[in-house]
Coordinates of C-alpha atoms in Angstrom, one line a residue:
X1 CA 18.0 28.5 -20.9
X2 CA 14.3 29.2 -20.7
X3 CA 11.9 26.1 -20.3
X4 CA 8.2 25.8 -20.5
X5 CA 5.7 24.8 -17.4
X6 CA 5.7 21.1 -18.8
X7 CA 9.2 20.5 -19.4
X8 CA 9.7 21.8 -16.1
X9 CA 8.5 18.8 -14.8
X10 CA 9.4 16.1 -17.2
X11 CA 12.7 17.7 -16.5
X12 CA 12.2 16.9 -13.0
X13 CA 11.4 13.7 -13.1
X14 CA 13.5 12.3 -15.0
X15 CA 15.8 14.2 -11.6
X16 CA 13.7 11.7 -9.7
X17 CA 14.1 9.3 -11.6
X18 CA 10.4 7.7 -13.1
X19 CA 11.0 5.6 -15.5
X20 CA 7.0 6.2 -16.8
X21 CA 4.3 8.1 -17.1
X22 CA 1.0 7.5 -17.3
X23 CA -2.1 8.9 -19.0
X24 CA -4.8 10.1 -21.9
X25 CA -4.3 13.4 -23.7
X26 CA -6.5 16.2 -24.2
X27 CA -7.2 19.4 -25.1
X28 CA -6.6 20.4 -21.4
X29 CA -2.7 19.0 -20.7
X30 CA -1.1 19.9 -25.0
X31 CA 1.2 22.1 -22.8
X32 CA 2.5 18.6 -21.0
X33 CA 2.3 16.1 -23.9
X34 CA 4.6 17.9 -25.7
X35 CA 7.5 18.1 -22.9
X36 CA 6.2 14.0 -22.9
X37 CA 6.9 13.7 -26.9
X38 CA 10.5 15.1 -26.3
X39 CA 11.6 13.0 -23.8
X40 CA 9.8 10.2 -25.1
X41 CA 11.4 10.9 -28.4
X42 CA 15.0 11.1 -26.3
X43 CA 14.5 8.2 -24.9
X44 CA 14.3 9.9 -21.1
X45 CA 10.8 8.4 -20.1
X46 CA 8.3 5.6 -21.0
X47 CA 4.7 6.0 -22.2
X48 CA 1.9 4.3 -21.0
X49 CA -1.7 5.0 -22.9
X50 CA -4.6 3.9 -20.6
X51 CA -8.3 4.0 -21.7
X52 CA -9.3 5.4 -19.0
X53 CA -7.3 7.7 -16.1
X54 CA -8.9 6.5 -12.9
X55 CA -6.8 2.7 -14.3
X56 CA -4.1 4.8 -15.0
X57 CA -3.8 5.2 -10.6
X58 CA -4.5 1.8 -9.9
X59 CA -1.8 0.9 -12.4
X60 CA 1.5 3.4 -10.5
X61 CA -0.5 2.2 -7.6
X62 CA 0.2 -1.2 -8.5
X63 CA 3.8 -0.4 -9.6
X64 CA 4.4 1.7 -6.2
X65 CA 3.3 -1.5 -4.0
X66 CA 6.2 -3.6 -5.3
X67 CA 8.7 -1.4 -6.9
X68 CA 8.1 0.6 -3.8
X69 CA 8.6 3.9 -6.0
X70 CA 6.0 6.4 -7.9
X71 CA 5.1 6.8 -11.4
X72 CA 3.1 9.7 -12.7
X73 CA -0.5 9.6 -13.1
X74 CA -1.7 13.3 -15.6
X75 CA -5.3 13.5 -17.3
X76 CA -7.0 16.1 -19.4
X77 CA -8.6 18.6 -17.0
X78 CA -12.6 18.6 -16.2
X79 CA -13.9 14.8 -16.2
X80 CA -10.2 13.8 -17.0
X81 CA -9.3 14.6 -13.4
X82 CA -11.8 14.0 -11.6
X83 CA -11.8 10.7 -13.6
X84 CA -9.5 9.0 -11.5
X85 CA -10.6 10.0 -8.1
X86 CA -11.5 6.3 -7.8
X87 CA -7.9 5.4 -7.9
X88 CA -6.0 8.3 -5.4
X89 CA -9.1 7.2 -3.1
X90 CA -7.4 3.9 -3.3
X91 CA -4.2 5.1 -3.5
X92 CA -4.4 7.7 -0.2
X93 CA -6.5 4.6 2.2
X94 CA -4.2 2.1 1.1
X95 CA -1.1 4.5 1.5
X96 CA 0.7 4.5 -1.9
X97 CA 2.4 7.2 -3.4
X98 CA 1.2 8.1 -7.2
X99 CA 2.9 12.3 -8.8
X100 CA -0.8 12.9 -10.8
X101 CA -1.4 16.1 -12.1
X102 CA -3.7 17.6 -14.1
X103 CA -4.9 20.1 -16.7
X104 CA -7.1 23.0 -15.4
X105 CA -8.5 26.6 -16.4
X106 CA -5.9 29.5 -18.2
X107 CA -4.8 31.3 -15.1
X108 CA -6.6 34.9 -16.9
X109 CA -9.5 33.0 -17.2
X110 CA -10.9 31.6 -14.8
X111 CA -14.1 31.8 -14.2
X112 CA -15.5 32.5 -17.5
X113 CA -16.8 28.6 -17.1
X114 CA -14.0 27.7 -20.1
X115 CA -14.6 24.1 -21.7
X116 CA -15.1 21.5 -18.0
X117 CA -14.5 24.2 -15.8
X118 CA -16.4 23.5 -12.4
X119 CA -16.9 27.3 -11.2
X120 CA -20.3 28.1 -9.8
X121 CA -18.6 27.9 -5.7
X122 CA -14.8 29.3 -6.2
X123 CA -13.0 29.3 -10.0
X124 CA -11.4 26.6 -11.5
X125 CA -12.8 24.6 -8.3
X126 CA -12.0 20.5 -9.5
X127 CA -9.5 20.3 -6.5
X128 CA -11.3 20.7 -3.7
X129 CA -13.0 16.8 -4.9
X130 CA -9.7 15.5 -4.8
X131 CA -8.2 17.1 -1.8
X132 CA -9.7 14.4 0.8
X133 CA -9.0 11.6 -1.9
X134 CA -4.6 13.1 -1.1
X135 CA -2.3 14.1 0.5
X136 CA -2.1 17.3 -0.1
X137 CA -2.7 18.5 -3.9
X138 CA -1.8 22.0 -5.2
X139 CA -2.1 24.6 -8.0
X140 CA 0.5 26.0 -10.0
X141 CA -0.4 29.6 -10.7
X142 CA 3.1 30.6 -13.1
X143 CA 5.8 28.0 -14.5
X144 CA 8.3 30.1 -12.1
X145 CA 6.3 28.0 -8.6
X146 CA 7.0 24.5 -10.3
X147 CA 10.8 23.8 -9.2
X148 CA 9.3 23.9 -5.2
X149 CA 5.6 22.1 -6.1
X150 CA 7.5 19.2 -7.2
X151 CA 9.5 18.6 -4.6
X152 CA 7.1 19.2 -1.9
X153 CA 5.2 17.2 -4.0
X154 CA 7.4 13.6 -4.4
X155 CA 9.1 14.1 -0.4
X156 CA 5.3 14.5 0.4
X157 CA 4.7 11.1 -0.8
X158 CA 7.4 9.9 0.0
X159 CA 8.6 10.6 3.5
X160 CA 6.2 9.9 6.5
X161 CA 3.0 8.0 5.4
X162 CA 2.7 7.2 1.7
X163 CA 0.0 8.9 0.0
X164 CA -0.9 9.8 -3.4
X165 CA -0.6 13.8 -5.2
X166 CA -2.1 15.7 -7.1
X167 CA -1.1 19.1 -8.9
X168 CA -3.2 21.3 -10.9
X169 CA -1.6 23.0 -14.0
X170 CA -3.3 25.8 -16.0
X171 CA -3.2 25.4 -19.3
X172 CA -1.4 29.3 -20.2
X173 CA 1.4 27.1 -17.1
X174 CA 2.1 24.8 -19.3
X175 CA 3.3 25.9 -21.8
X176 CA 4.9 29.5 -20.2
X177 CA 8.7 29.4 -20.4
X178 CA 10.5 30.7 -17.7
X179 CA 14.4 30.6 -16.2
X180 CA 14.3 28.3 -13.9
X181 CA 17.1 26.0 -11.7
X182 CA 15.2 22.8 -10.2
X183 CA 16.0 21.8 -7.0
X184 CA 18.0 18.2 -6.0
X185 CA 15.6 15.9 -4.7
X186 CA 18.1 14.6 -2.1
X187 CA 19.3 17.6 -0.7
X188 CA 15.6 18.9 0.1
X189 CA 13.9 14.8 2.1
X190 CA 15.1 13.5 4.9
X191 CA 18.3 10.8 5.5
X192 CA 16.8 8.1 7.1
X193 CA 13.1 7.4 8.4
X194 CA 13.1 8.0 12.2
X195 CA 13.7 5.9 15.3
X196 CA 11.5 5.3 18.3
X197 CA 12.2 7.1 21.2
X198 CA 15.2 5.2 23.2
X199 CA 13.1 5.1 27.0
X200 CA 9.3 3.8 25.3
X201 CA 11.6 1.1 23.4
X202 CA 12.6 -0.1 26.7
X203 CA 9.8 -0.2 27.7
X204 CA 8.2 -1.7 25.5
X205 CA 11.1 -4.6 25.0
X206 CA 10.8 -5.3 28.6
X207 CA 6.6 -5.5 28.8
X208 CA 6.9 -7.8 26.2
X209 CA 9.6 -9.6 28.4
X210 CA 7.0 -10.3 31.0
X211 CA 4.4 -12.3 28.3
X212 CA 3.5 -15.2 28.2
X213 CA 1.0 -14.9 25.0
X214 CA 3.6 -13.0 22.8
X215 CA 1.4 -11.6 19.4
X216 CA 3.1 -9.7 16.5
X217 CA 0.6 -8.0 14.7
X218 CA 1.8 -7.0 10.8
X219 CA 0.1 -5.0 9.1
X220 CA 0.2 -3.1 5.4
X221 CA 3.2 -1.3 6.6
X222 CA 4.8 -4.3 7.3
X223 CA 4.3 -5.7 3.7
X224 CA 5.1 -2.1 1.5
X225 CA 9.1 -2.3 4.3
X226 CA 10.7 -6.0 2.5
X227 CA 11.6 -7.0 6.3
X228 CA 10.3 -10.4 6.2
X229 CA 14.5 -12.0 8.3
X230 CA 13.7 -8.4 10.2
X231 CA 10.0 -9.9 11.3
X232 CA 11.3 -12.9 11.1
X233 CA 14.4 -12.3 13.4
X234 CA 11.0 -10.8 16.0
X235 CA 9.4 -13.2 16.4
X236 CA 11.4 -15.5 16.9
X237 CA 13.2 -13.4 19.7
X238 CA 10.1 -12.4 21.2
X239 CA 8.2 -16.1 20.4
X240 CA 5.2 -14.7 19.2
X241 CA 2.3 -16.4 17.5
X242 CA 2.2 -13.8 13.9
X243 CA -0.6 -13.0 12.7
X244 CA -1.1 -10.3 9.7
X245 CA -4.3 -8.5 8.6
X246 CA -5.7 -8.3 4.8
X247 CA -3.5 -5.5 4.0
X248 CA -0.3 -7.0 5.5
X249 CA -0.6 -11.0 4.2
X250 CA 3.0 -11.8 3.0
X251 CA 5.1 -9.6 5.2
X252 CA 5.5 -13.1 6.5
X253 CA 7.2 -16.9 5.7
X254 CA 3.3 -18.6 5.8
X255 CA 4.8 -21.3 6.3
X256 CA 6.7 -20.7 9.4
X257 CA 6.1 -22.8 12.9
X258 CA 5.8 -19.5 14.6
X259 CA 2.9 -17.8 11.9
X260 CA -0.9 -18.4 12.9
X261 CA -2.5 -16.9 9.6
X262 CA -5.3 -14.2 10.8
X263 CA -7.6 -12.6 12.3
X264 CA -11.0 -9.8 12.4
X265 CA -14.3 -10.9 10.2
X266 CA -12.7 -12.4 7.4
X267 CA -9.7 -14.7 9.5
X268 CA -9.2 -17.8 9.9
X269 CA -9.8 -19.8 13.5
X270 CA -6.2 -19.9 15.2
X271 CA -6.1 -15.8 14.2
X272 CA -8.8 -14.5 16.2
X273 CA -7.5 -17.8 18.5
X274 CA -4.5 -16.2 19.6
X275 CA -5.1 -12.4 18.9
X276 CA -8.2 -12.7 21.2
X277 CA -6.3 -14.2 24.2
X278 CA -2.8 -12.9 24.2
X279 CA -1.1 -11.2 26.8
X280 CA 0.8 -9.1 24.4
X281 CA 0.8 -7.2 21.4
X282 CA 2.7 -5.9 19.0
X283 CA 1.5 -4.5 16.0
X284 CA 3.4 -3.1 13.4
X285 CA 1.9 -0.9 11.4
X286 CA -1.3 -2.1 11.7
X287 CA -4.8 0.1 11.8
X288 CA -7.3 -1.9 13.6
X289 CA -10.2 -1.5 10.7
X290 CA -13.6 -2.5 11.9
X291 CA -12.8 -6.1 9.6
X292 CA -9.7 -6.6 11.5
X293 CA -11.4 -6.1 14.7
X294 CA -14.5 -7.6 14.3
X295 CA -15.9 -4.2 14.3
X296 CA -14.4 -4.2 17.6
X297 CA -16.6 -6.5 19.7
X298 CA -15.0 -6.8 22.7
X299 CA -13.1 -10.5 22.9
X300 CA -14.6 -11.8 19.4
X301 CA -10.9 -10.6 17.9
X302 CA -9.1 -9.0 20.5
X303 CA -9.7 -8.3 24.1
X304 CA -8.1 -4.9 24.2
X305 CA -7.2 -3.4 27.5
X306 CA -7.2 -6.5 28.6
X307 CA -4.5 -7.7 26.4
X308 CA -2.0 -4.6 26.6
X309 CA -0.7 -3.3 23.7
X310 CA 2.1 -1.7 21.9
X311 CA 1.2 0.2 18.9
X312 CA 3.7 1.2 16.2
X313 CA 3.1 3.5 13.4
X314 CA 4.6 6.0 11.4
X315 CA 1.0 7.8 11.9
X316 CA 1.1 9.8 15.2
X317 CA -3.1 9.6 13.8
X318 CA -3.1 5.9 14.2
X319 CA -1.7 5.4 17.7
X320 CA -4.7 4.9 20.3
X321 CA -7.1 5.7 17.3
X322 CA -9.1 2.1 17.5
X323 CA -7.5 0.9 21.2
X324 CA -6.1 2.5 24.3
X325 CA -2.0 1.1 24.1
X326 CA 0.2 0.3 27.0
X327 CA 2.7 1.7 24.5
X328 CA 2.4 3.7 22.0
X329 CA 5.6 3.4 19.6
X330 CA 6.3 6.7 16.6
X331 CA 8.7 5.3 14.0
X332 CA 9.5 3.7 11.3
X333 CA 8.4 0.2 12.0
X334 CA 11.1 -1.8 10.3
X335 CA 13.7 1.3 12.6
X336 CA 11.6 0.2 16.1
X337 CA 11.5 -3.4 15.3
X338 CA 15.6 -3.2 15.5
X339 CA 15.5 -0.7 18.4
X340 CA 12.9 -3.8 20.1
X341 CA 15.3 -6.4 19.3
X342 CA 18.1 -4.8 20.5
X343 CA 16.3 -3.9 23.5
X344 CA 14.6 -7.2 24.7
X345 CA 18.3 -8.8 24.5
X346 CA 18.0 -12.4 24.7
X347 CA 15.6 -14.6 22.4
X348 CA 13.1 -16.2 24.3
X349 CA 13.6 -20.2 23.9
X350 CA 10.2 -21.0 21.8
X351 CA 11.3 -24.2 20.3
X352 CA 9.7 -27.4 22.7
X353 CA 7.4 -25.1 23.8
X354 CA 4.0 -25.2 25.0
X355 CA 2.9 -22.2 22.8
X356 CA 4.8 -23.1 20.2
X357 CA 2.6 -26.6 20.9
X358 CA -0.6 -24.9 20.7
X359 CA 0.3 -22.6 17.8
X360 CA 1.6 -25.5 15.8
X361 CA -2.1 -27.9 16.9
X362 CA -3.6 -24.4 15.9
X363 CA -1.8 -23.9 12.6
X364 CA -2.6 -28.0 11.2
X365 CA -5.9 -27.7 12.6
X366 CA -7.1 -24.8 10.1
X367 CA -4.9 -26.6 7.3
X368 CA -6.8 -29.9 7.9
X369 CA -10.0 -27.7 8.0
X370 CA -8.5 -27.0 4.4
X371 CA -7.9 -29.9 2.7
X372 CA -10.9 -31.6 3.5
X373 CA -13.1 -28.9 1.7
X374 CA -10.8 -29.2 -1.1
X375 CA -11.3 -33.1 -1.2
X376 CA -14.4 -32.4 -2.3
X377 CA -16.3 -33.2 -5.3
X378 CA -18.4 -30.1 -7.1
X379 CA -19.4 -30.3 -10.9
X380 CA -17.1 -27.1 -10.8
X381 CA -14.4 -26.0 -9.5
X382 CA -14.2 -24.2 -6.3
X383 CA -12.8 -21.2 -4.8
X384 CA -10.6 -23.2 -2.9
X385 CA -10.2 -26.0 -4.7
X386 CA -9.0 -23.2 -7.3
X387 CA -6.6 -21.3 -4.2
X388 CA -4.8 -25.2 -4.0
X389 CA -4.3 -25.3 -7.7
X390 CA -2.5 -22.1 -7.2
X391 CA -1.0 -23.4 -4.4
X392 CA 0.9 -26.2 -6.3
X393 CA 1.8 -24.4 -9.6
X394 CA 1.9 -21.4 -9.0
X395 CA 6.4 -20.6 -8.8
X396 CA 7.7 -18.8 -5.9
X397 CA 8.4 -15.3 -6.5
X398 CA 4.7 -15.3 -8.3
X399 CA 2.7 -11.5 -7.1
X400 CA -1.0 -11.8 -7.0
X401 CA -3.8 -9.2 -7.2
X402 CA -7.1 -9.0 -5.8
X403 CA -10.0 -6.8 -5.3
X404 CA -12.8 -6.9 -3.7
X405 CA -14.8 -10.0 -3.2
X406 CA -15.3 -13.3 -2.3
X407 CA -12.0 -14.2 -4.0
X408 CA -9.9 -11.7 -2.3
X409 CA -11.4 -12.8 1.0
X410 CA -11.0 -16.7 0.4
X411 CA -7.4 -15.7 -1.0
X412 CA -6.7 -14.6 2.5
X413 CA -8.0 -16.8 4.1
X414 CA -6.5 -20.6 2.2
X415 CA -3.4 -19.2 -0.1
X416 CA 0.0 -20.0 1.9
X417 CA 2.8 -17.7 0.8
X418 CA 5.6 -19.3 1.8
X419 CA 8.7 -18.6 -0.3
X420 CA 8.6 -14.9 -1.2
X421 CA 5.8 -14.7 -3.5
X422 CA 3.6 -11.2 -2.8
X423 CA -0.1 -10.5 -2.4
X424 CA -1.3 -7.6 -4.2
X425 CA -5.1 -6.3 -2.6
X426 CA -7.0 -2.9 -1.8
X427 CA -8.2 -3.5 2.0
X428 CA -8.4 -0.4 2.6
X429 CA -11.0 1.2 0.0
X430 CA -12.0 -2.6 -1.4
X431 CA -12.5 -1.1 -5.0
X432 CA -13.4 -3.2 -7.4
X433 CA -12.0 -3.6 -10.8
X434 CA -8.6 -2.8 -9.4
X435 CA -6.6 -5.7 -9.9
X436 CA -6.0 -6.0 -13.0
X437 CA -4.8 -2.9 -13.2
X438 CA -2.1 -3.0 -10.3
X439 CA -1.6 -6.3 -12.5
X440 CA 0.1 -4.6 -14.4
X441 CA 1.6 -1.6 -12.8
X442 CA 3.1 -5.2 -10.4
X443 CA 4.4 -6.4 -14.0
X444 CA 6.3 -3.4 -15.3
X445 CA 7.8 -2.7 -11.6
X446 CA 8.6 -7.1 -11.8
X447 CA 8.9 -8.0 -15.3
X448 CA 11.1 -11.4 -14.9
X449 CA 7.9 -12.0 -12.5
X450 CA 4.8 -14.0 -12.5
X451 CA 2.0 -11.7 -11.8
X452 CA -1.2 -13.6 -11.9
X453 CA -4.8 -11.2 -11.5
X454 CA -7.3 -12.9 -10.2
X455 CA -10.9 -11.5 -10.9
X456 CA -14.3 -12.0 -10.2
X457 CA -15.2 -14.9 -8.2
X458 CA -12.4 -17.4 -9.4
X459 CA -12.4 -16.4 -13.1
X460 CA -8.2 -15.5 -12.6
X461 CA -5.4 -14.4 -15.9
X462 CA -1.6 -13.9 -15.8
X463 CA 0.3 -11.1 -17.2

């Protein structure tokens, strides 16, 4: 049976199990929208219309951070497509998968300057504006190309370092009907994430065994890995102080005696103390961006290479990018963490030791500082006091989303994620206005969990 380009896309989204499609219809995407309406009418897909295309991408971003599965976003031609630039950039910098399709100029009419076409530098040129903001972009020149483009799009999004992709869909391609055979998604995708080189892992384990002041640094990829129990086992085996970046916050229970909060320019005194004075740091999925490192001033947050760094990342480009590594391990951080546990052997006895006592003392000093700040009386409630109220009242399974700003920094510093709560924030691109649509996406992903969105400097809402 022949299928139009729009129907081919919807058929493939159904195969991938994409439950929601988000966007705003316009004249440049009507061929696809007809196919979407058919799928919705058949009960196969749900459609959510947003008020702005950027919000659709932010919603899909929040959904993926909670669920680990991508949503589809669509736009019309021209301004609608370019309205997604901030959303794509946010997802790209924070390594979040979003599948986006946008209407485009008819193949046979490219370059004539049809309504909403950008064509002075080259014909139908809007994809050039999105290229730096996605893992990959495609333009389908015929409906017959779509099965391969769709399969490759999902492969790019969901393997290696995750990220958004964008596909330009000319108006005639959306409506063109062809005979196609859709690929089986799992037959075109790696079955398991990559492990680290065994010899290199053993070298890292030996170095960790020799450490007296080890630190386990968890970045945003660690939070996305949903490996809290694994990271607890690893930290306890190493006897390491555990630090999380802003993107990694809530990857580790913050009431654990080895947890030492955060480092960097928005960090905490205990976190900075332990990263500055570590002899070996094991980094799992952290980029060592400027805020985490206090702009690379030696001895401020880190003293590398005096401190020996073991850096684990799925992206080879991140390893050694900002600091030299004693050991660099390319691989999936959960797989490598399990390898390190096996290679390390007998766990260290850390309870009651001098290092564990130091961690406990630094933890208590910081929590006491927070308590004293919250006890002060002012005419109006402070952000710190609000964060304290949230700590007291919110259920254990709560998801909290923040955007750029002072509230984001204070929640990062002061809120203790202890019992499976989830922290979502736009750390890398630091996008204002992200939290509300992202929290809506989080609620779609976890309808049974409370979701709190912190806005501005102290305003908040439940969703």
